[in-house]
mmCIF file of C-alpha atoms in Angstrom:
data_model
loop_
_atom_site.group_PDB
_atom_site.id
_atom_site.type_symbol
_atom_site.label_atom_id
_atom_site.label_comp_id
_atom_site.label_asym_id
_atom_site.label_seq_id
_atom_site.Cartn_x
_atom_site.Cartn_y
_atom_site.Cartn_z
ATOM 1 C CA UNK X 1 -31.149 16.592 -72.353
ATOM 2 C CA UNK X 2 -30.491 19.959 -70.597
ATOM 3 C CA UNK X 3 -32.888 18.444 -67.999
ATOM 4 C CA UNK X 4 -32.051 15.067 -67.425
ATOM 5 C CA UNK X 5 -28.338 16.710 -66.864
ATOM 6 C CA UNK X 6 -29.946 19.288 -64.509
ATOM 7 C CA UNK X 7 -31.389 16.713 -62.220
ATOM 8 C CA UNK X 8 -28.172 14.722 -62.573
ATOM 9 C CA UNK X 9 -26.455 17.773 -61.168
ATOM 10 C CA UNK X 10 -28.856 18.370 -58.418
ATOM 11 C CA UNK X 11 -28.929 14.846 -57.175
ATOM 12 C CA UNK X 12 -25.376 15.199 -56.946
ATOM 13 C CA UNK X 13 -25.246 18.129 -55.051
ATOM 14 C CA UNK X 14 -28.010 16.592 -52.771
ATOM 15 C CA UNK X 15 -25.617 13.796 -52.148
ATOM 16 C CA UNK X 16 -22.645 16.025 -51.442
ATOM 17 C CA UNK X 17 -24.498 17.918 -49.031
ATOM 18 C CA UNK X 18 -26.006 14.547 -47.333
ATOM 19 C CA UNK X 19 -22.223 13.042 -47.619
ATOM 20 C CA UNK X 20 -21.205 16.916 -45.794
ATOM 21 C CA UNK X 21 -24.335 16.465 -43.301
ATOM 22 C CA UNK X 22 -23.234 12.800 -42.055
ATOM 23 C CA UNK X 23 -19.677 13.582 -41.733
ATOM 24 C CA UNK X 24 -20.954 17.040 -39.617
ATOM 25 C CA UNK X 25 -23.042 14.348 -37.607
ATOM 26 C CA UNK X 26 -20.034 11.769 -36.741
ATOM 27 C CA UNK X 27 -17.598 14.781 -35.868
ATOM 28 C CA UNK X 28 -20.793 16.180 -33.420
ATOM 29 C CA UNK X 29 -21.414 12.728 -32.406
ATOM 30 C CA UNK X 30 -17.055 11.948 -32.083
ATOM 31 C CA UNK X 31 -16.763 15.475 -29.495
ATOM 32 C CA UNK X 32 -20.346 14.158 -27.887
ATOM 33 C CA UNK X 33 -18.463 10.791 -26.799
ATOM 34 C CA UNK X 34 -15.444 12.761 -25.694
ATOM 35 C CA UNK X 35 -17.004 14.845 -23.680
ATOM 36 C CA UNK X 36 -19.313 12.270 -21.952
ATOM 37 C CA UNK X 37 -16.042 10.336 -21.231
ATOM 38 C CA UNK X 38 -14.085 13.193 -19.690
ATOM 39 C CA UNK X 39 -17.593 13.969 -17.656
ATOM 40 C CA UNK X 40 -17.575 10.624 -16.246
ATOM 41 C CA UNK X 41 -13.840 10.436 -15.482
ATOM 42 C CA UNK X 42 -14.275 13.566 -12.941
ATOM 43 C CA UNK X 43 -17.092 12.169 -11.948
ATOM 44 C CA UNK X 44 -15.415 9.093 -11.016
ATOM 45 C CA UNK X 45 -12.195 11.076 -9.447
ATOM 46 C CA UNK X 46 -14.804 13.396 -7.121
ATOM 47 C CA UNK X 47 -16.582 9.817 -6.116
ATOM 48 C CA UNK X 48 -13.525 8.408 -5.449
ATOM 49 C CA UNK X 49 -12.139 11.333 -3.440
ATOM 50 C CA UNK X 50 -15.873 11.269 -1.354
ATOM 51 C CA UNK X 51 -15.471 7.481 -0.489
ATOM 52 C CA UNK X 52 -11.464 8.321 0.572
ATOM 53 C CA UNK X 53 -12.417 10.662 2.891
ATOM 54 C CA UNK X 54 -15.651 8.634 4.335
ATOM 55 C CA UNK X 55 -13.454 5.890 4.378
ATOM 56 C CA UNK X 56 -10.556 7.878 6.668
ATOM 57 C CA UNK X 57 -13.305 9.296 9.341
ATOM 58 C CA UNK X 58 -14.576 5.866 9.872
ATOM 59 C CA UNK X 59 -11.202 4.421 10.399
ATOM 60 C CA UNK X 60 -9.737 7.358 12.461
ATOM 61 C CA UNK X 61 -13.796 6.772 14.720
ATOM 62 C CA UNK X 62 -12.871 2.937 14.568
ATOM 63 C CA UNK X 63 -8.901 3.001 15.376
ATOM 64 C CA UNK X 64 -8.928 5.929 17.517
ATOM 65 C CA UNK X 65 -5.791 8.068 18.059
ATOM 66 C CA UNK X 66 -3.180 5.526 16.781
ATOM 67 C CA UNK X 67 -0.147 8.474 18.630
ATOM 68 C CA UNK X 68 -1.415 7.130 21.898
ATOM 69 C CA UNK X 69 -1.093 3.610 21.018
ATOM 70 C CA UNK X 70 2.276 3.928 19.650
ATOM 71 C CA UNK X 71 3.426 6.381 22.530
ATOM 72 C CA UNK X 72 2.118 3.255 24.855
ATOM 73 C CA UNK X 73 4.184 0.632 23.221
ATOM 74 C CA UNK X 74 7.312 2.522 22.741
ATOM 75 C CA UNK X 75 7.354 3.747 25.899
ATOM 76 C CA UNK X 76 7.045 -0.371 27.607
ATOM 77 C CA UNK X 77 9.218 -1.506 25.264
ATOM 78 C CA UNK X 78 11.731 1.288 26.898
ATOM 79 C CA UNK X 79 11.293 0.250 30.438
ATOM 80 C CA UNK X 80 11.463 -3.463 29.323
ATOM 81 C CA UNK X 81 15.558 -2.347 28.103
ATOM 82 C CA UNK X 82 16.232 -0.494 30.958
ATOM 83 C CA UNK X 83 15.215 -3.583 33.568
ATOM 84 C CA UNK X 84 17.038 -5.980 31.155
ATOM 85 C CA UNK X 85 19.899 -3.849 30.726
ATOM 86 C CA UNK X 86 20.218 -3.061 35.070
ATOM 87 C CA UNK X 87 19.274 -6.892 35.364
ATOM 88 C CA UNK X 88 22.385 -7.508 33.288
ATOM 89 C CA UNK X 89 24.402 -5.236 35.214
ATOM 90 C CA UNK X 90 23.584 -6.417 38.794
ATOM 91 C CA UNK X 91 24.479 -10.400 37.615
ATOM 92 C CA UNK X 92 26.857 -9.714 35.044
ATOM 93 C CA UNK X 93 30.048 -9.973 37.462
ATOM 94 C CA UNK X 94 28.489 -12.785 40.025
ATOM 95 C CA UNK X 95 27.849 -14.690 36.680
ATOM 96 C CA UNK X 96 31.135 -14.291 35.501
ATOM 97 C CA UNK X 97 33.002 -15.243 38.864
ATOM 98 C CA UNK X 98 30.877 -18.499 38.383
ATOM 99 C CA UNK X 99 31.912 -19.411 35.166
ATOM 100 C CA UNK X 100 35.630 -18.376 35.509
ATOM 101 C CA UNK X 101 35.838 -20.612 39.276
ATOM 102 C CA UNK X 102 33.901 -23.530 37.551
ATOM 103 C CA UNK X 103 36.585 -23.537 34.730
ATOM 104 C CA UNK X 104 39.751 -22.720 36.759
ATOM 105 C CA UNK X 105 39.383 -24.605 40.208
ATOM 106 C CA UNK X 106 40.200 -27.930 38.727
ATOM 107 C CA UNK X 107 40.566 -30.751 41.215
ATOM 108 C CA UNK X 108 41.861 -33.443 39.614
ATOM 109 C CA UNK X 109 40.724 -37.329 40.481
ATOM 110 C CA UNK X 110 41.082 -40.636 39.374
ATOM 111 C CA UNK X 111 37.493 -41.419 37.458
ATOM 112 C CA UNK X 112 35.435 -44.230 39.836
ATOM 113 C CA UNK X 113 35.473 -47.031 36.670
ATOM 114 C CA UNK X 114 39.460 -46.648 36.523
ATOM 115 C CA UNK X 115 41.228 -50.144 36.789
ATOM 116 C CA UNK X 116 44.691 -50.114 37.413
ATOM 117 C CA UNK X 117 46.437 -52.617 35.125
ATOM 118 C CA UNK X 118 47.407 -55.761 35.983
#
């Protein structure tokens, strides 16, 4: 009996140690996983920041110096104010002399279909 409850005892510990092994395994296997995933997210970051940059040349070789163009435009839309604002000033008081005569010099007239009643 001695025996039989001696190999009882060892196949028990066998399966403890198995049970300890596997759960060694899934915690190597759990930091494994982690470490892959962390791995590939810099990976990903440092591809991402490569493509960025490749990205930014190309545009700045495509676009060229963007300053100039905006220095261009901002600098006809300025000249197209000042000629509308001088135009303005040149007419401004002709205009208005036009207007004001056209509304004040009234000469009054009898209307050409006006029938005096009989």
């Amino acid at each position: 009996m001695t025996s039989q409850s001696q190999g009882i005892q060892q196949l028990l510990q066998a399966e403890k140690r198995a049970k300890d092994k596997l759960e060694e395994a899934k915690k190597r296997k759990g930091k494994r996983l982690k470490q892959a995933k962390e791995e590939a997210t810099a990976e990903i970051d440092r591809y991402r920041l490569q493509r960025e940059k490749e990205f930014r040349n190309k545009e700045t070789n495509v676009m060229g110096s963007q300053g100039n163009l905006s220095a261009k435009i901002e600098e006809q839309t300025t000249e197209a104010i000042r000629n509308l604002t001088s135009s303005y000033h040149r007419n401004m008081e002709g205009m208005m002399k036009r207007i004001l005569s056209t509304i004040c010099d009234i000469s009054p007239e009898i209307h050409r279909n006006f029938r005096p009643a009989v």
